[in-house]
Coordinates of N, CA, C and O and ligand atoms in Angstrom, one line a residue:
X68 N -121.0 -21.8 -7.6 CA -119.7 -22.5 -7.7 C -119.7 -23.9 -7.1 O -120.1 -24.2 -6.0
X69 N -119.2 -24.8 -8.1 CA -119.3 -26.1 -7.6 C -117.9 -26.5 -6.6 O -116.8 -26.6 -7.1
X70 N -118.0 -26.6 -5.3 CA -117.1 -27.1 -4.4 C -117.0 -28.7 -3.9 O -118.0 -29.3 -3.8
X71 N -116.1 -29.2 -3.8 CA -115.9 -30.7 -3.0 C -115.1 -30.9 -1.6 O -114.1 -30.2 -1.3
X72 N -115.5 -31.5 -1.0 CA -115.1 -31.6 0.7 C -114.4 -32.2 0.8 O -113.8 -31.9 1.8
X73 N -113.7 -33.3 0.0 CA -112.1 -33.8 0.1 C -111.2 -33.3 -0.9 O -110.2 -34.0 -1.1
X74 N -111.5 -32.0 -1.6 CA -110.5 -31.5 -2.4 C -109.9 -30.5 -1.8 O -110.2 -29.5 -1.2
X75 N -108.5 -31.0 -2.3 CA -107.7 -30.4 -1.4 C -107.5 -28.8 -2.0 O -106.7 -28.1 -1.5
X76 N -108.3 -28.3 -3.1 CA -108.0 -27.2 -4.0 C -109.1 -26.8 -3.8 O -109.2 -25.8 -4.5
X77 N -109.9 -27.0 -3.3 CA -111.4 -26.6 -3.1 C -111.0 -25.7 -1.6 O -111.1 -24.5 -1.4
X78 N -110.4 -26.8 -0.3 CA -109.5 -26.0 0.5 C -109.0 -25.0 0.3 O -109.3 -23.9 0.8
X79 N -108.0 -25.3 -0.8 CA -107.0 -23.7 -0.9 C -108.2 -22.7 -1.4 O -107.9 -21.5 -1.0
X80 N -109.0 -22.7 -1.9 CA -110.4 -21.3 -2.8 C -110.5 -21.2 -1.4 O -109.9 -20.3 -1.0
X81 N -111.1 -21.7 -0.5 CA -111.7 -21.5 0.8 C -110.9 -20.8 2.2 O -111.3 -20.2 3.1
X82 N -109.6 -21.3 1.8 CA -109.0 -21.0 3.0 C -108.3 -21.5 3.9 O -107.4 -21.0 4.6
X83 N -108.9 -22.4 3.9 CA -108.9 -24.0 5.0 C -107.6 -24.1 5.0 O -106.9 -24.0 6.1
X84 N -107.0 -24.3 3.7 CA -105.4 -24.9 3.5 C -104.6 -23.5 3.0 O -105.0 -23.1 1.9
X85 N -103.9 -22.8 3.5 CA -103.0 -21.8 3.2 C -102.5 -22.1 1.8 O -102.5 -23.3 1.3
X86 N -102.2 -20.9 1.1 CA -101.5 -21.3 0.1 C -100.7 -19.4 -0.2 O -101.1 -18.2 -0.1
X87 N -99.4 -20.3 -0.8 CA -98.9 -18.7 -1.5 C -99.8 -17.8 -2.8 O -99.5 -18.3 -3.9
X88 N -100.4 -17.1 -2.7 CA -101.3 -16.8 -3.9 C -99.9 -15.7 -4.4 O -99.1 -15.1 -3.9
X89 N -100.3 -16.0 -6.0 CA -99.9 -15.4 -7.5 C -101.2 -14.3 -7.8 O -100.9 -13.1 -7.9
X90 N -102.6 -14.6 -8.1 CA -103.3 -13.9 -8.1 C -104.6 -14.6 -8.1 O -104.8 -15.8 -8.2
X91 N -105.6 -13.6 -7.9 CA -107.0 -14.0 -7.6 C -108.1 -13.1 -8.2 O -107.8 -12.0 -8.6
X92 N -109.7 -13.8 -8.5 CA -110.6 -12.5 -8.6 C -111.4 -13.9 -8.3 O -111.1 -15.1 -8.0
X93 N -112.9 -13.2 -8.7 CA -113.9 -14.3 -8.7 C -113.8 -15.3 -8.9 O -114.4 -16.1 -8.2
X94 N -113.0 -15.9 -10.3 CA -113.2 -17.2 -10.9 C -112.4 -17.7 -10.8 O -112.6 -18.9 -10.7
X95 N -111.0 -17.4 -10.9 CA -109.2 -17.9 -10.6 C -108.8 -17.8 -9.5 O -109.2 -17.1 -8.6
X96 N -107.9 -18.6 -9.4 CA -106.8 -18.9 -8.4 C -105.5 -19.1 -8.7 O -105.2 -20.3 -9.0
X97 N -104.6 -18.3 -8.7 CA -103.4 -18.6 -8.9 C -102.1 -19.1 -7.7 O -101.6 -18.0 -7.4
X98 N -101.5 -19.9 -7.2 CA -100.7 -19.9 -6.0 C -99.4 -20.7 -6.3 O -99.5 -21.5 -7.2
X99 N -98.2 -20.7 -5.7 CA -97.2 -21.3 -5.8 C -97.4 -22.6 -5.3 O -97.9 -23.0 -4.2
X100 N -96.9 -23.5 -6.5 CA -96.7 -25.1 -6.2 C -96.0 -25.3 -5.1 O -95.0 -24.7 -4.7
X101 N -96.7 -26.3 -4.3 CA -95.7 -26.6 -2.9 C -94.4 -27.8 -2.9 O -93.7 -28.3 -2.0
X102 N -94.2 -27.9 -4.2 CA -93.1 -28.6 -4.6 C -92.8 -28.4 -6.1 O -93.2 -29.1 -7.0
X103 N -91.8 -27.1 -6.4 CA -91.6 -26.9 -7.2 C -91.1 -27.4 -8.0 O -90.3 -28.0 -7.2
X104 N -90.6 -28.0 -9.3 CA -89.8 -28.3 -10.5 C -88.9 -27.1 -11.1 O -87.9 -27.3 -11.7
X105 N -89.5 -26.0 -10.8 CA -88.4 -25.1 -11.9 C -88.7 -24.0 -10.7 O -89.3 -24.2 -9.7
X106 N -87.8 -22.7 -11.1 CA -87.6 -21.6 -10.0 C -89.1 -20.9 -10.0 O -89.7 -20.7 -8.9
X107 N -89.6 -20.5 -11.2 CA -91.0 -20.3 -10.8 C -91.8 -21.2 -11.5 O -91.9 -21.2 -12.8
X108 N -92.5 -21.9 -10.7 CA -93.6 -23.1 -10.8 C -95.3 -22.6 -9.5 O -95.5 -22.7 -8.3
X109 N -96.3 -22.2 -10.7 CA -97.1 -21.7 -9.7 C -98.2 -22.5 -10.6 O -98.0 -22.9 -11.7
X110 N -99.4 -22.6 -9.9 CA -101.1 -23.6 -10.2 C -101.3 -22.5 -10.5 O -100.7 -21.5 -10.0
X111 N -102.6 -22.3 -11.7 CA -103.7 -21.6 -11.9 C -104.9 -22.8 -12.2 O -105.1 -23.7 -13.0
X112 N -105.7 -22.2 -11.1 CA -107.2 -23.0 -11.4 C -108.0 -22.1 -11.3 O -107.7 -21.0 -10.8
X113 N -109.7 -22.4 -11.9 CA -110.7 -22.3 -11.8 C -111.2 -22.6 -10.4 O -111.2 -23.8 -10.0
X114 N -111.7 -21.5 -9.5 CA -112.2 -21.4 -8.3 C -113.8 -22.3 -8.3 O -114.6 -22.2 -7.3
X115 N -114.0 -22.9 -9.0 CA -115.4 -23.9 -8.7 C -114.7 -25.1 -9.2 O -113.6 -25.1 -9.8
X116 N -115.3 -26.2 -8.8 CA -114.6 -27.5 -8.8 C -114.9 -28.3 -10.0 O -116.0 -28.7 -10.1
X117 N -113.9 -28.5 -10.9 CA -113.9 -28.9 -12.2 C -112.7 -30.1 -11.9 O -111.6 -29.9 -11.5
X118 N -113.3 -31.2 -12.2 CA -112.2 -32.7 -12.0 C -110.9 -32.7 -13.0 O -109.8 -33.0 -12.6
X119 N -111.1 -32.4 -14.3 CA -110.1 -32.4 -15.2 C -110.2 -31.5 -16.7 O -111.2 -31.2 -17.3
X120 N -109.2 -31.4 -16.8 CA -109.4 -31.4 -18.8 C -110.3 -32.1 -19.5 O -110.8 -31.8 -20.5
X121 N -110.3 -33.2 -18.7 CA -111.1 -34.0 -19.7 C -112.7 -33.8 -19.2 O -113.5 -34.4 -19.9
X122 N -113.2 -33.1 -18.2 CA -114.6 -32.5 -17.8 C -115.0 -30.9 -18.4 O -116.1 -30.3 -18.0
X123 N -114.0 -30.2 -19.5 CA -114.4 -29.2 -19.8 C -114.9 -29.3 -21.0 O -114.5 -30.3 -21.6
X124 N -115.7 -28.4 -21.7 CA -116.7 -28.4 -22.4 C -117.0 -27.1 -22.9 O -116.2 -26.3 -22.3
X125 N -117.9 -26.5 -23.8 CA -118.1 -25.7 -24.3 C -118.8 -24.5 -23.7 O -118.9 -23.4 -24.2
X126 N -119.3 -24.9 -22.2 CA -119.4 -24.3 -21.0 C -118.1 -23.6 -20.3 O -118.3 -22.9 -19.2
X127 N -117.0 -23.8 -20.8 CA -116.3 -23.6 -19.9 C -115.5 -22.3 -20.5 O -115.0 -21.4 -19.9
X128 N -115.5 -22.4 -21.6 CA -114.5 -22.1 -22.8 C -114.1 -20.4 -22.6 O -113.0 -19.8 -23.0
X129 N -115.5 -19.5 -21.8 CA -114.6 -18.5 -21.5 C -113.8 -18.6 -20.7 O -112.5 -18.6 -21.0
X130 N -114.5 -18.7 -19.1 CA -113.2 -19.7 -17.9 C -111.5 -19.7 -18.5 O -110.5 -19.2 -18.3
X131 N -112.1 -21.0 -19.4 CA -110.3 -21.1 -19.6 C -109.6 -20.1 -21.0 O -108.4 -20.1 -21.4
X132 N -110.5 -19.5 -21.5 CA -109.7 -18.7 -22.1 C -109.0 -17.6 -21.2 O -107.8 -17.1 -21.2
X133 N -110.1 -17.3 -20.3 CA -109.8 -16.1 -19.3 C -107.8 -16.9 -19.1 O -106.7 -16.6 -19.6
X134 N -108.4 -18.2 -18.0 CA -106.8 -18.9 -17.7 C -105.8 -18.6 -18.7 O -104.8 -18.0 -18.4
X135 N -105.9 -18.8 -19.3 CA -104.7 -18.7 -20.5 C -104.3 -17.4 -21.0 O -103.3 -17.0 -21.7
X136 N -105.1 -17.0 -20.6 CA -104.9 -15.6 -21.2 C -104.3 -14.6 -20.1 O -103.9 -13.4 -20.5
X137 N -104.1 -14.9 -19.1 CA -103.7 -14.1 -17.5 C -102.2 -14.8 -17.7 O -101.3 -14.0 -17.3
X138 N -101.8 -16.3 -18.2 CA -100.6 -16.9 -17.5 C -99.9 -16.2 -18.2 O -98.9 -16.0 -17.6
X139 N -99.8 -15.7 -19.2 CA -98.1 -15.0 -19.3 C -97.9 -14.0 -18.8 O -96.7 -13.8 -18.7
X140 N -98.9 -12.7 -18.0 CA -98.4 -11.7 -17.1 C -98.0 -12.3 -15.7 O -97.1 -12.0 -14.9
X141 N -98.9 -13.1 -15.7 CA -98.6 -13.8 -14.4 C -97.2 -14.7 -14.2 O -96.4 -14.6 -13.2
X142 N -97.1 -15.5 -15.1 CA -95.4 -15.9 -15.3 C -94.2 -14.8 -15.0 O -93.3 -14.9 -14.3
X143 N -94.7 -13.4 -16.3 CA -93.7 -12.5 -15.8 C -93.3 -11.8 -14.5 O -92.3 -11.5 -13.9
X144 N -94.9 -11.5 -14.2 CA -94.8 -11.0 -12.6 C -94.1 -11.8 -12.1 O -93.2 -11.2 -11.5
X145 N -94.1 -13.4 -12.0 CA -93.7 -14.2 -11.1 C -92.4 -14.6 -10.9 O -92.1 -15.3 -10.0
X146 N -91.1 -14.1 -12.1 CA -89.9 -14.1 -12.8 C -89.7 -14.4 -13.8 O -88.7 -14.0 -14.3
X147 N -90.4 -15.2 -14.4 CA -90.0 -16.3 -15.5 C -89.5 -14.5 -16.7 O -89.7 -13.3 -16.4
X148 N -89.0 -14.9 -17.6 CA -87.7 -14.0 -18.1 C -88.9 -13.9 -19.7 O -89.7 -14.7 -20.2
X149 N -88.6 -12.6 -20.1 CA -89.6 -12.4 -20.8 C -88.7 -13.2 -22.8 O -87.6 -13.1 -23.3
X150 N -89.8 -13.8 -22.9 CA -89.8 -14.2 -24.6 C -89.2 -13.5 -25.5 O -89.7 -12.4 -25.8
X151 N -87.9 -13.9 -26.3 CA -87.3 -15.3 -26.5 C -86.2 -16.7 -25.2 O -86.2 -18.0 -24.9
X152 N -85.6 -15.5 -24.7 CA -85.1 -16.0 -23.8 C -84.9 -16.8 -22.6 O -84.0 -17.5 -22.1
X153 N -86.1 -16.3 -22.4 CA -87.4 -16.5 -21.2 C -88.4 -17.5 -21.5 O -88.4 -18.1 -22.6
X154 N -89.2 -17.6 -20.7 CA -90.5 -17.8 -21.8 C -91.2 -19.1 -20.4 O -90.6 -19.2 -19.3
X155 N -91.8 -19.5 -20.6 CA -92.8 -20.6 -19.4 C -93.1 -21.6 -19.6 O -92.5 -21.6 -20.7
X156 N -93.5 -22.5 -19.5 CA -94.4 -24.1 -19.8 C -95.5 -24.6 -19.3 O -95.3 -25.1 -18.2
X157 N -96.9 -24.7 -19.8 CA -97.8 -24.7 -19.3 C -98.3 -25.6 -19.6 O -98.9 -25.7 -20.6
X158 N -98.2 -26.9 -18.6 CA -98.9 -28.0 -18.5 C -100.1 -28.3 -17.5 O -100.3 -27.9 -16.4
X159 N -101.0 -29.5 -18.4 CA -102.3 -30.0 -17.4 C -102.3 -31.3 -17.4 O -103.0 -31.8 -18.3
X160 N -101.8 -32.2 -16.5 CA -102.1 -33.1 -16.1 C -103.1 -33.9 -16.4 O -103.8 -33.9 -15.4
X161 N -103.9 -34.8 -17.4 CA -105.2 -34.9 -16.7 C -105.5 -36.9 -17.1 O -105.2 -37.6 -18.0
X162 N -106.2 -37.1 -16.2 CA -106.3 -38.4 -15.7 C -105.1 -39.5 -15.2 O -104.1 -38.9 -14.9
X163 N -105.1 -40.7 -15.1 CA -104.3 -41.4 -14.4 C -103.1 -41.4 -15.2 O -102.0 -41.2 -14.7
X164 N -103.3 -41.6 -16.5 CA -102.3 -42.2 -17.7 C -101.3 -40.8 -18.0 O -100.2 -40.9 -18.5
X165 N -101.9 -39.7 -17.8 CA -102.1 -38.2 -17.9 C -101.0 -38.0 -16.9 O -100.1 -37.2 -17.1
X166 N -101.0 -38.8 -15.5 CA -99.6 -38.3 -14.9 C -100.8 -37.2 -13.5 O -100.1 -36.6 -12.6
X167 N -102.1 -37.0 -13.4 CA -102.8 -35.9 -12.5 C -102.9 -36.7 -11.0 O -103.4 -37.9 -11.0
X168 N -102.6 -36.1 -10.1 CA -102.9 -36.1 -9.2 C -103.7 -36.1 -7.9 O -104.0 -36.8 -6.9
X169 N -104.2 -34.5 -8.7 CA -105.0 -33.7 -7.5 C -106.0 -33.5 -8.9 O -105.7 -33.3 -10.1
X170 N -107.5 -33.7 -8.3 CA -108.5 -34.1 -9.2 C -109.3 -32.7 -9.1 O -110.5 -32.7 -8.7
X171 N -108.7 -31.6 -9.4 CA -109.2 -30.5 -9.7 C -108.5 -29.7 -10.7 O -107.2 -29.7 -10.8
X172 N -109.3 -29.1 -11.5 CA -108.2 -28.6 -13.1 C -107.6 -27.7 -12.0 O -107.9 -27.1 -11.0
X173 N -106.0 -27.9 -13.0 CA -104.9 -27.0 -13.0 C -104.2 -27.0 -13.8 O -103.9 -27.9 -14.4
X174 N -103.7 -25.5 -13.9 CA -102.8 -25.3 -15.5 C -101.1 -25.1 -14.3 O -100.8 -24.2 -13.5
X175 N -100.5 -26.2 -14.8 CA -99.1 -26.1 -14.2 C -98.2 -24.5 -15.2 O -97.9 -24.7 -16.3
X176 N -97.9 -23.6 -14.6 CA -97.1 -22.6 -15.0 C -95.8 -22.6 -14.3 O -95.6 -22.4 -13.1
X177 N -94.8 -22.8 -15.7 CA -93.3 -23.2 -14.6 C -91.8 -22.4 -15.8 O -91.5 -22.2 -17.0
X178 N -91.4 -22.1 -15.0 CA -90.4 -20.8 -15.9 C -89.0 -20.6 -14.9 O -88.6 -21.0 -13.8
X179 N -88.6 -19.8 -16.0 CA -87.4 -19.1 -14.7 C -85.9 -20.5 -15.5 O -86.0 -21.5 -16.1
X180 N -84.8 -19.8 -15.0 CA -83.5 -20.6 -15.3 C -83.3 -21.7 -15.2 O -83.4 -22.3 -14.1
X181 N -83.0 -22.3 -16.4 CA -82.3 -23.7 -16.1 C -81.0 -23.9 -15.5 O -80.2 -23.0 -15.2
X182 N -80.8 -25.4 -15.4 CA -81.7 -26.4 -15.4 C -82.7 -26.6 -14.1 O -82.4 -26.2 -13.0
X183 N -84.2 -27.2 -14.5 CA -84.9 -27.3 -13.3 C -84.9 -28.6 -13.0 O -84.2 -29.4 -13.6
X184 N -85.8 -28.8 -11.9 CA -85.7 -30.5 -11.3 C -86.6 -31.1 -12.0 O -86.8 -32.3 -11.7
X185 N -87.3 -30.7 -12.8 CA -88.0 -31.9 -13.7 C -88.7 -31.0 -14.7 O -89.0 -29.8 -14.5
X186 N -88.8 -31.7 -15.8 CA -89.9 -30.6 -16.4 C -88.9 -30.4 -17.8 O -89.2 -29.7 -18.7
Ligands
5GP80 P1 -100.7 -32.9 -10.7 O1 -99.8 -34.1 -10.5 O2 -102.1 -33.3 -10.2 O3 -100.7 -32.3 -12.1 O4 -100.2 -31.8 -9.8 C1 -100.6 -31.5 -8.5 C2 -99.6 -30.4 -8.0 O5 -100.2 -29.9 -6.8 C3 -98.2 -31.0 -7.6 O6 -97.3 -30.3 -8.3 C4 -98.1 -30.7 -6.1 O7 -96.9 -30.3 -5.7 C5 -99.2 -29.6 -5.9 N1 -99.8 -29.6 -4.6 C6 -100.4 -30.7 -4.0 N2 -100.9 -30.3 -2.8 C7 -100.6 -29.0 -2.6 C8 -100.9 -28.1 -1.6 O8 -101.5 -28.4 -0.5 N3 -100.5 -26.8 -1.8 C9 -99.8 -26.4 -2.9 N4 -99.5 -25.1 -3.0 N5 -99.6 -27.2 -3.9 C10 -99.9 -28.5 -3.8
ZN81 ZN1 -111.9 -28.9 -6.0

C-alpha cells in the first residue's frame, strides 16, 4: 500500500487523524465529511495513496469498481432516501481547475433532503 506523510487521508487510513467511519475492509475507507454540504455527505477512498482521478489507470479499475459499487448501500445505510425519491451524488474533484483539495482520490457521496448548502 502506497502511503504519504503529509496526507492528511493517509492519516485518517492510519489513525493518526480520527475520523467518523461509514465503512471499511482492506482496500476502502469510507468516513463522514468534516464539512458537510447535504445531510448525508460522506468520502469514500482507496486506502493506499492515489493523488487523483487523473492518476488512475487500468491498474486500478477493480479498486474503483469495487468503490462504486459499495456507494449506493452505503448511501442507504447512511440515510440518503432510496431511488426515485431519494437517490445520492457522487462527485470527484480532481486537480486544481477540478475544484480538489485534498490530493488523495475521493469519491464525494452526498444525499439526504433538500435543500443542501452546496451541491
Ligand atoms: P475536495 O475539495 O478535495 O474534493 O474535498 C476534500 C473534502 O475533505 C472536503 O469536503 C473537506 O471537508 C474534507 N476534509 C478535509 N479534511 C478533513 C478531515 O480531516 N476529516 C474529514 N472527515 N474530512 C475532511
Ligand atoms: Zn494519501
Amino acid at each position: 500500500m502506497n502511503t504519504s506523510s503529509d496526507c492528511i487521508f493517509c492519516k485518517i487510513v492510519s489513525g493518526q487523524i480520527p475520523s467518523r467511519k461509514v465503512f471499511e475492509d482492506d482496500e476502502i475507507l469510507a468516513f463522514h465529511d468534516i464539512n458537510p454540504w447535504a445531510p448525508v455527505h460522506f468520502l469514500m477512498i482507496p486506502k493506499t495513496h492515489i493523488v487523483s482521478m487523473a492518476h488512475v489507470g487500468p491498474a486500478h479499475q477493480a479498486l474503483i469498481g469495487r468503490m462504486l459499487g459499495l456507494a449506493p448501500r452505503l448511501a442507504l445505510e447512511a440515510g440518503a432516501g432510496p431511488y426515485p425519491e431519494g437517490g445520492f451524488r457522487i462527485v470527484t474533484n480532481t486537480g486544481k481547475e477540478g475544484g480538489q483539495e485534498v490530493h488523495h482520490l475521493h469519491f464525494h457521496v452526498m444525499g439526504g433532503p433538500r435543500p443542501w448548502l452546496r451541491g
